[in-house]
Tab-separated table of C-alpha atoms in Angstrom:
chain	number	residue	atom	x	y	z
A	906	MET	CA	7.635	-14.482	6.095
A	907	SER	CA	4.181	-13.601	8.036
A	908	ALA	CA	4.074	-11.215	11.072
A	909	PRO	CA	4.745	-12.966	14.276
A	910	SER	CA	0.557	-13.403	16.369
A	911	PHE	CA	2.217	-11.685	19.458
A	912	TRP	CA	2.687	-8.109	17.597
A	913	PHE	CA	-1.161	-8.452	17.437
A	914	ARG	CA	-1.897	-9.496	21.758
A	915	PRO	CA	-0.596	-6.564	24.477
A	916	PRO	CA	2.234	-6.584	25.355
A	917	GLY	CA	4.211	-10.091	26.902
A	918	LEU	CA	7.396	-10.892	27.029
A	919	ILE	CA	9.280	-11.803	23.641
A	920	SER	CA	7.664	-7.950	23.382
A	921	THR	CA	8.887	-6.995	26.617
A	922	LEU	CA	12.447	-8.266	25.900
A	923	LEU	CA	12.696	-6.865	22.511
A	924	LYS	CA	11.601	-3.538	23.654
A	925	PRO	CA	15.768	-2.483	24.330
A	926	ILE	CA	16.011	-2.662	20.654
A	927	ALA	CA	12.500	-0.759	19.837
A	928	SER	CA	14.175	1.579	21.369
A	929	ILE	CA	16.834	2.142	18.832
A	930	VAL	CA	14.726	1.951	16.048
A	931	GLY	CA	12.371	4.439	16.811
A	932	LEU	CA	14.624	7.076	18.486
A	933	ALA	CA	16.726	6.472	14.877
A	934	VAL	CA	13.280	6.894	13.623
A	935	GLN	CA	12.851	10.475	15.570
A	936	LYS	CA	16.159	11.761	14.759
A	937	ARG	CA	15.728	11.286	11.513
A	938	ARG	CA	12.400	13.110	11.696
A	939	GLN	CA	14.687	16.087	12.435
A	940	CYS	CA	15.439	16.306	9.449
A	941	THR	CA	15.247	18.782	7.181
A	942	GLY	CA	14.101	17.157	3.111
A	943	TRP	CA	13.902	19.298	-0.350
A	944	ARG	CA	11.029	21.279	-1.132
A	945	ALA	CA	9.913	20.683	-4.088
A	946	PRO	CA	7.969	23.372	-6.234
A	947	VAL	CA	4.679	21.242	-6.362
A	948	PRO	CA	1.970	19.613	-4.211
A	949	VAL	CA	4.081	16.563	-2.405
A	950	LEU	CA	1.199	14.125	-0.936
A	951	CYS	CA	2.563	10.758	1.311
A	952	VAL	CA	0.582	7.876	1.629
A	953	GLY	CA	2.420	5.889	3.842
A	954	ASN	CA	1.894	4.314	7.303
A	955	LEU	CA	2.971	4.008	10.920
A	956	THR	CA	2.841	-0.231	10.882
A	957	VAL	CA	4.269	-2.901	8.768
A	958	GLY	CA	2.312	-4.966	5.764
A	959	GLY	CA	-0.787	-3.913	3.974
A	960	THR	CA	-2.201	-0.853	4.780
A	961	GLY	CA	-4.086	-0.348	1.179
A	962	LYS	CA	-1.274	1.871	0.356
A	963	THR	CA	-0.985	1.220	-3.099
A	964	THR	CA	-4.694	0.820	-3.618
A	965	THR	CA	-4.995	4.417	-2.267
A	966	VAL	CA	-2.828	5.682	-4.523
A	967	LEU	CA	-4.130	4.462	-7.733
A	968	ASP	CA	-7.693	5.968	-6.721
A	969	LEU	CA	-6.569	9.550	-6.164
A	970	ILE	CA	-4.529	9.054	-9.568
A	971	HIS	CA	-7.510	8.538	-10.608
A	972	ARG	CA	-9.186	11.466	-8.704
A	973	LEU	CA	-5.980	14.022	-9.954
A	974	HIS	CA	-6.849	12.587	-13.520
A	975	GLN	CA	-10.324	13.952	-12.675
A	976	ARG	CA	-9.262	17.450	-12.424
A	977	GLY	CA	-7.084	17.517	-15.367
A	978	VAL	CA	-4.512	17.224	-12.775
A	979	VAL	CA	-0.010	16.145	-14.268
A	980	VAL	CA	0.665	13.331	-10.901
A	981	HIS	CA	3.423	11.171	-11.020
A	982	CYS	CA	4.529	8.389	-8.282
A	983	LEU	CA	7.532	8.088	-6.680
A	984	THR	CA	8.504	4.941	-4.940
A	985	ARG	CA	11.715	2.666	-3.532
A	986	GLY	CA	11.185	-0.293	-5.867
A	987	TYR	CA	10.796	-2.929	-3.360
A	988	ARG	CA	13.339	-5.839	-4.513
A	989	GLY	CA	13.634	-4.271	-7.740
A	990	GLN	CA	16.905	-5.502	-9.329
A	991	ALA	CA	17.191	-2.752	-11.716
A	992	VAL	CA	17.074	0.083	-9.849
A	993	LYS	CA	20.639	0.252	-9.127
A	994	GLY	CA	22.464	3.631	-6.620
A	995	GLU	CA	20.152	6.367	-6.549
A	996	THR	CA	19.671	7.112	-9.926
A	997	PRO	CA	15.673	7.658	-10.312
A	998	LEU	CA	13.514	4.770	-12.855
A	999	ARG	CA	10.794	5.709	-14.777
A	1000	VAL	CA	8.817	2.797	-14.860
A	1001	ASP	CA	8.191	1.456	-18.492
A	1002	PRO	CA	5.453	-1.005	-18.282
A	1003	ALA	CA	6.167	-2.260	-21.468
A	1004	ARG	CA	9.802	-3.183	-21.169
A	1005	HIS	CA	10.128	-3.792	-16.966
A	1006	THR	CA	9.177	-6.965	-15.396
A	1007	ALA	CA	8.032	-6.536	-11.232
A	1008	THR	CA	11.501	-8.338	-11.130
A	1009	ASP	CA	13.251	-5.199	-12.747
A	1010	VAL	CA	11.112	-3.057	-10.581
A	1011	GLY	CA	8.913	-3.781	-7.481
A	1012	ASP	CA	5.197	-5.597	-8.012
A	1013	GLU	CA	3.002	-2.095	-7.369
A	1014	PRO	CA	4.973	0.200	-9.414
A	1015	LEU	CA	4.569	-1.409	-12.399
A	1016	LEU	CA	0.882	-1.277	-10.793
A	1017	LEU	CA	0.692	2.561	-10.889
A	1018	ALA	CA	2.759	2.775	-13.654
A	1019	ALA	CA	-0.486	1.530	-15.602
A	1020	ALA	CA	-2.086	4.828	-14.251
A	1021	ALA	CA	-0.057	7.487	-13.986
A	1022	PRO	CA	4.038	8.090	-14.966
A	1023	CYS	CA	6.074	6.520	-11.477
A	1024	TRP	CA	9.991	6.543	-10.500
A	1025	VAL	CA	12.088	4.199	-8.934
A	1026	SER	CA	14.704	5.002	-6.559
A	1027	PRO	CA	15.332	5.803	-2.322
A	1028	ASP	CA	16.265	8.949	-2.516
A	1029	ARG	CA	12.630	10.906	-3.047
A	1030	ALA	CA	14.187	14.272	-3.895
A	1031	ALA	CA	15.995	13.081	-6.618
A	1032	SER	CA	13.191	10.834	-7.992
A	1033	ALA	CA	10.621	14.346	-7.657
A	1034	ARG	CA	13.529	16.244	-9.191
A	1035	SER	CA	13.135	13.573	-12.256
A	1036	ALA	CA	9.192	14.012	-12.335
A	1037	ILE	CA	8.997	17.923	-12.408
A	1038	ALA	CA	11.373	17.819	-14.692
A	1039	ALA	CA	9.540	15.218	-16.866
A	1040	GLY	CA	6.139	17.529	-16.922
A	1041	ALA	CA	5.235	16.573	-12.986
A	1042	THR	CA	2.534	19.356	-11.690
A	1043	PHE	CA	1.447	17.191	-8.982
A	1044	LEU	CA	3.666	14.332	-6.859
A	1045	ILE	CA	2.643	11.464	-4.168
A	1046	MET	CA	4.287	9.459	-2.540
A	1047	ASP	CA	3.785	5.611	-2.308
A	1048	ASP	CA	5.150	4.546	1.152
A	1049	GLY	CA	8.266	6.532	2.284
A	1050	PHE	CA	6.529	8.514	5.339
A	1051	GLN	CA	9.352	8.124	7.274
A	1052	ASN	CA	12.156	9.144	4.907
A	1053	PRO	CA	12.990	12.404	5.376
A	1054	GLY	CA	14.717	12.971	2.024
A	1055	LEU	CA	11.763	14.837	0.718
A	1056	HIS	CA	9.387	17.562	2.270
A	1057	LYS	CA	5.778	16.656	2.516
A	1058	ASP	CA	3.311	18.971	1.996
A	1059	PHE	CA	0.755	16.290	3.199
A	1060	SER	CA	1.169	13.221	4.494
A	1061	LEU	CA	-2.223	10.374	4.716
A	1062	ILE	CA	-1.065	7.715	7.374
A	1063	LEU	CA	-3.651	4.200	6.397
A	1064	VAL	CA	-4.363	2.174	9.383
A	1065	ASP	CA	-5.606	-1.314	8.895
A	1066	GLY	CA	-9.587	-1.431	10.746
A	1067	ALA	CA	-8.813	-4.924	11.473
A	1068	VAL	CA	-5.742	-4.631	13.201
A	1069	GLY	CA	-4.803	-1.392	14.451
A	1070	PHE	CA	-1.751	-0.579	15.333
A	1071	GLY	CA	-1.285	-3.900	16.327
A	1072	ASN	CA	0.505	-4.392	21.096
A	1073	GLN	CA	1.494	-0.233	19.133
A	1074	CYS	CA	5.458	-1.336	20.425
A	1075	VAL	CA	7.937	-0.554	17.451
A	1076	LEU	CA	9.285	-2.973	15.842
A	1077	PRO	CA	10.729	-5.399	16.481
A	1078	ALA	CA	8.305	-5.517	20.165
A	1079	GLY	CA	6.088	-5.177	17.708
A	1080	PRO	CA	4.403	-3.751	13.871
A	1081	LEU	CA	5.119	-0.407	14.351
A	1082	ARG	CA	7.559	1.557	12.698
A	1083	GLU	CA	7.987	4.746	14.055
A	1084	PRO	CA	6.398	5.262	17.937
A	1085	LEU	CA	2.793	6.091	17.666
A	1086	MET	CA	2.693	9.241	18.603
A	1087	THR	CA	6.136	10.266	17.003
A	1088	GLY	CA	4.485	9.035	13.859
A	1089	LEU	CA	0.444	10.295	14.156
A	1090	ALA	CA	2.380	14.326	15.104
A	1091	ALA	CA	4.021	14.006	11.852
A	1092	ALA	CA	0.751	13.254	9.580
A	1093	ASP	CA	-1.861	15.752	8.620
A	1094	ALA	CA	-4.836	13.223	8.132
A	1095	VAL	CA	-5.877	9.087	9.042
A	1096	VAL	CA	-7.125	6.694	6.961
A	1097	ILE	CA	-8.852	3.733	8.758
A	1098	THR	CA	-9.404	1.251	5.737
A	1099	GLY	CA	-12.115	-1.244	6.178
A	1100	GLN	CA	-14.390	-1.894	8.790
A	1101	ASP	CA	-12.563	-0.082	12.310
A	1102	SER	CA	-13.148	-3.382	14.421
A	1103	CYS	CA	-9.914	-2.422	16.171
A	1104	GLY	CA	-11.917	1.199	17.585
A	1105	ILE	CA	-9.550	2.603	15.675
A	1106	GLN	CA	-11.270	6.596	15.652
A	1107	LYS	CA	-12.668	6.793	18.994
A	1108	SER	CA	-8.928	5.635	20.649
A	1109	LEU	CA	-7.120	8.717	17.984
A	1110	ALA	CA	-10.009	11.362	18.876
A	1111	ASN	CA	-8.546	13.211	21.414
A	1112	LYS	CA	-5.047	12.192	20.604
A	1113	VAL	CA	-5.075	14.195	17.026
A	1114	ASP	CA	-7.218	17.159	16.056
A	1115	TYR	CA	-7.152	16.778	11.847
A	1116	PRO	CA	-9.036	14.433	9.918
A	1117	ILE	CA	-9.782	10.853	10.622
A	1118	LEU	CA	-11.119	9.584	7.829
A	1119	LYS	CA	-12.594	5.615	6.875
A	1120	ALA	CA	-12.302	3.735	3.147
A	1121	ALA	CA	-13.933	0.368	2.596
A	1122	LEU	CA	-12.140	-2.115	0.278
A	1123	ARG	CA	-14.591	-3.103	-2.064
A	1124	MET	CA	-13.963	-5.672	-4.838
A	1125	GLU	CA	-15.086	-4.731	-8.763
A	1126	ARG	CA	-17.912	-5.043	-9.956
A	1127	SER	CA	-17.333	-8.633	-12.348
A	1128	ILE	CA	-16.783	-9.888	-9.148
A	1129	VAL	CA	-20.646	-11.743	-9.410
A	1130	SER	CA	-19.036	-13.630	-12.242
A	1131	LEU	CA	-17.960	-15.543	-9.625
A	1132	ARG	CA	-20.327	-16.258	-6.785
A	1133	GLN	CA	-21.214	-19.839	-9.454
A	1134	GLN	CA	-17.867	-20.752	-10.433
A	1135	LYS	CA	-15.572	-23.256	-8.422
A	1136	VAL	CA	-12.562	-20.798	-7.383
A	1137	ILE	CA	-8.768	-21.601	-5.850
A	1138	ALA	CA	-7.473	-18.332	-4.971
A	1139	PHE	CA	-4.305	-17.298	-4.257
A	1140	ALA	CA	-2.804	-13.900	-2.870
A	1141	GLY	CA	0.838	-13.223	-1.776
A	1142	LEU	CA	0.754	-9.741	0.541
A	1143	ALA	CA	0.731	-8.684	3.769
A	1144	ARG	CA	-2.356	-9.503	4.540
A	1145	PRO	CA	-3.440	-12.459	1.897
A	1146	ASP	CA	-6.597	-13.715	4.452
A	1147	LYS	CA	-8.171	-10.179	3.502
A	1148	PHE	CA	-7.544	-11.125	0.317
A	1149	PHE	CA	-9.929	-14.439	0.858
A	1150	ALA	CA	-12.081	-12.692	3.333
A	1151	CYS	CA	-13.193	-10.295	0.871
A	1152	LEU	CA	-13.993	-12.926	-1.605
A	1153	ARG	CA	-16.279	-15.230	0.848
A	1154	GLU	CA	-17.689	-11.415	1.583
A	1155	ASN	CA	-18.640	-11.206	-1.865
A	1156	ASP	CA	-20.425	-14.618	-2.180
A	1157	VAL	CA	-17.248	-16.504	-3.918
A	1158	ILE	CA	-16.546	-19.571	-1.342
A	1159	PRO	CA	-13.158	-20.460	-2.841
A	1160	ILE	CA	-11.990	-24.319	-2.196
A	1161	LYS	CA	-8.953	-23.528	-1.746
A	1162	CYS	CA	-6.843	-21.095	-0.762
A	1163	ILE	CA	-3.543	-20.647	-0.749
A	1164	SER	CA	-1.149	-18.482	1.145
A	1165	PHE	CA	2.231	-16.748	-0.125
A	1166	PRO	CA	4.407	-14.275	1.179
A	1167	ASP	CA	4.460	-10.353	0.116
A	1168	HIS	CA	5.855	-9.615	-2.525
A	1169	HIS	CA	6.664	-13.415	-3.163
A	1170	ALA	CA	8.491	-14.765	-6.550
A	1171	PHE	CA	6.381	-17.807	-8.174
A	1172	THR	CA	8.423	-20.446	-8.758
A	1173	ALA	CA	8.212	-22.897	-11.483
A	1174	SER	CA	7.270	-25.922	-8.597
A	1175	ASP	CA	4.361	-22.739	-7.474
A	1176	LEU	CA	3.246	-21.906	-10.943
A	1177	ALA	CA	3.073	-26.222	-10.708
A	1178	LEU	CA	0.784	-26.314	-8.379
A	1179	LEU	CA	-1.422	-24.321	-8.476
A	1180	SER	CA	-1.996	-25.548	-12.720
A	1181	ARG	CA	-2.226	-29.399	-11.066
A	1182	LEU	CA	-5.150	-27.616	-8.266
A	1183	ALA	CA	-7.266	-25.704	-10.997
A	1184	ALA	CA	-7.167	-29.154	-12.989
A	1185	GLN	CA	-7.768	-31.066	-10.194
A	1186	HIS	CA	-10.406	-29.844	-9.153
A	1187	SER	CA	-12.135	-28.496	-12.437
A	1188	ALA	CA	-11.758	-24.410	-11.140
A	1189	LEU	CA	-10.752	-21.505	-11.932
A	1190	LEU	CA	-7.593	-19.790	-10.804
A	1191	VAL	CA	-8.193	-15.967	-8.646
A	1192	THR	CA	-5.786	-13.718	-8.078
A	1193	THR	CA	-5.013	-9.891	-6.873
A	1194	PRO	CA	-3.340	-7.195	-9.460
A	1195	LYS	CA	-0.236	-7.218	-7.177
A	1196	ASP	CA	0.059	-10.961	-7.512
A	1197	ALA	CA	-0.822	-11.344	-11.347
A	1198	VAL	CA	1.730	-8.986	-12.330
A	1199	ARG	CA	4.446	-10.842	-10.579
A	1200	LEU	CA	3.382	-13.742	-13.293
A	1201	PRO	CA	4.719	-14.973	-16.142
A	1202	ALA	CA	2.578	-13.649	-19.197
A	1203	SER	CA	1.430	-16.764	-20.378
A	1204	PHE	CA	0.133	-18.151	-16.717
A	1205	ARG	CA	-1.696	-14.827	-15.592
A	1206	GLN	CA	-3.725	-15.646	-19.245
A	1207	LYS	CA	-4.841	-18.380	-16.834
A	1208	VAL	CA	-5.820	-16.143	-14.303
A	1209	LYS	CA	-8.454	-14.891	-13.145
A	1210	VAL	CA	-8.202	-11.236	-11.389
A	1211	VAL	CA	-9.431	-9.372	-9.098
A	1212	ASN	CA	-9.088	-5.927	-8.447
A	1213	VAL	CA	-9.936	-3.495	-5.054
A	1214	GLU	CA	-11.654	-0.017	-4.427
A	1215	LEU	CA	-11.283	2.239	-2.026
A	1216	GLU	CA	-15.207	3.435	-0.991
A	1217	TRP	CA	-15.074	6.242	0.541
A	1218	ALA	CA	-17.386	7.069	3.429
A	1219	ASP	CA	-16.338	11.101	3.839
A	1220	ILE	CA	-16.070	12.101	0.056
A	1221	ALA	CA	-16.150	15.776	0.683
A	1222	SER	CA	-13.510	15.684	3.660
A	1223	LEU	CA	-11.241	13.973	0.712
A	1224	ASP	CA	-12.062	16.719	-2.060
A	1225	HIS	CA	-10.909	18.789	0.053
A	1226	ILE	CA	-8.028	17.729	1.227
A	1227	LEU	CA	-7.447	17.432	-2.871
A	1228	ASP	CA	-8.891	20.778	-3.736
A	1229	SER	CA	-6.642	22.818	-1.240
A	1230	LEU	CA	-3.469	20.678	-2.300
A	1231	THR	CA	-4.079	21.160	-6.122
A	1232	GLU	CA	-4.884	24.768	-5.278
A	1233	ARG	CA	-0.142	25.257	-4.825
A	1234	MET	CA	0.481	24.443	-7.939
A	1235	PRO	CA	2.227	26.603	-9.926
A	1236	ARG	CA	0.740	28.547	-12.202
A	1237	PRO	CA	1.163	28.299	-15.958
């Protein structure tokens, strides 16, 4: 399902009618925040958001893993494993890309596990203990900002520059997972991903006293090879239009753009449709890494996967955050 359009308009009748439920959701999150989580003996960096939907968390985590590896850090990832059928109960599961599929553990954990050891479980503290026992000296949480089970040493909040905080109402009246000021107060820095067309940086200037970073989303250089080709783009993301827009910004004009729901499990009929369109237009199928891991291996070979990377506007501020966290790592 896609996000309701009224979430991104000034509050109106529907948002007003849903406010009583939103108040209950907001109070529940505020109560959870009063819980004290387990404090790990290694640094814990959380990459989360205040809204539902895609803000680039996994792309950001992959970028941070790379930067920590350059510092010689043994980093492990912790995530929930959304919709993963092998994620049972509270027992942490270490993702094995050679054995697990997106159906088993979810699509994002497979992407993360290709870069660093990744543990899936709704119990973040249990995952943290398992990761540390396996040798982790630094932990990154992909999502889980509202989860109180594990103490966070530093929380980065990501905001999509195209939509911001929407109508600034809490679910289901708006896209916020918790009241805006409650979430901002629990964060240590904000990262605006993509172009700040909503004026987020200006609106937050008087609300927070911590860094506001900006990171542009850039497609990998191999995208130039697609500029002279007919392509059919497809994506099952929270906001697939972002992927299609990114292609156009790189002078790749798809013949067709096909949207699927976020975390969509591709069916045989979906694959047949894509194959038929590609043959009909003599076009190349193009998708995202997150979608590719949900495709059967045999079909994946027919698809061009285009990676998206981050380009930080102020890399010095990010380096300062990572350096201050790595200084807290236990010494051998």
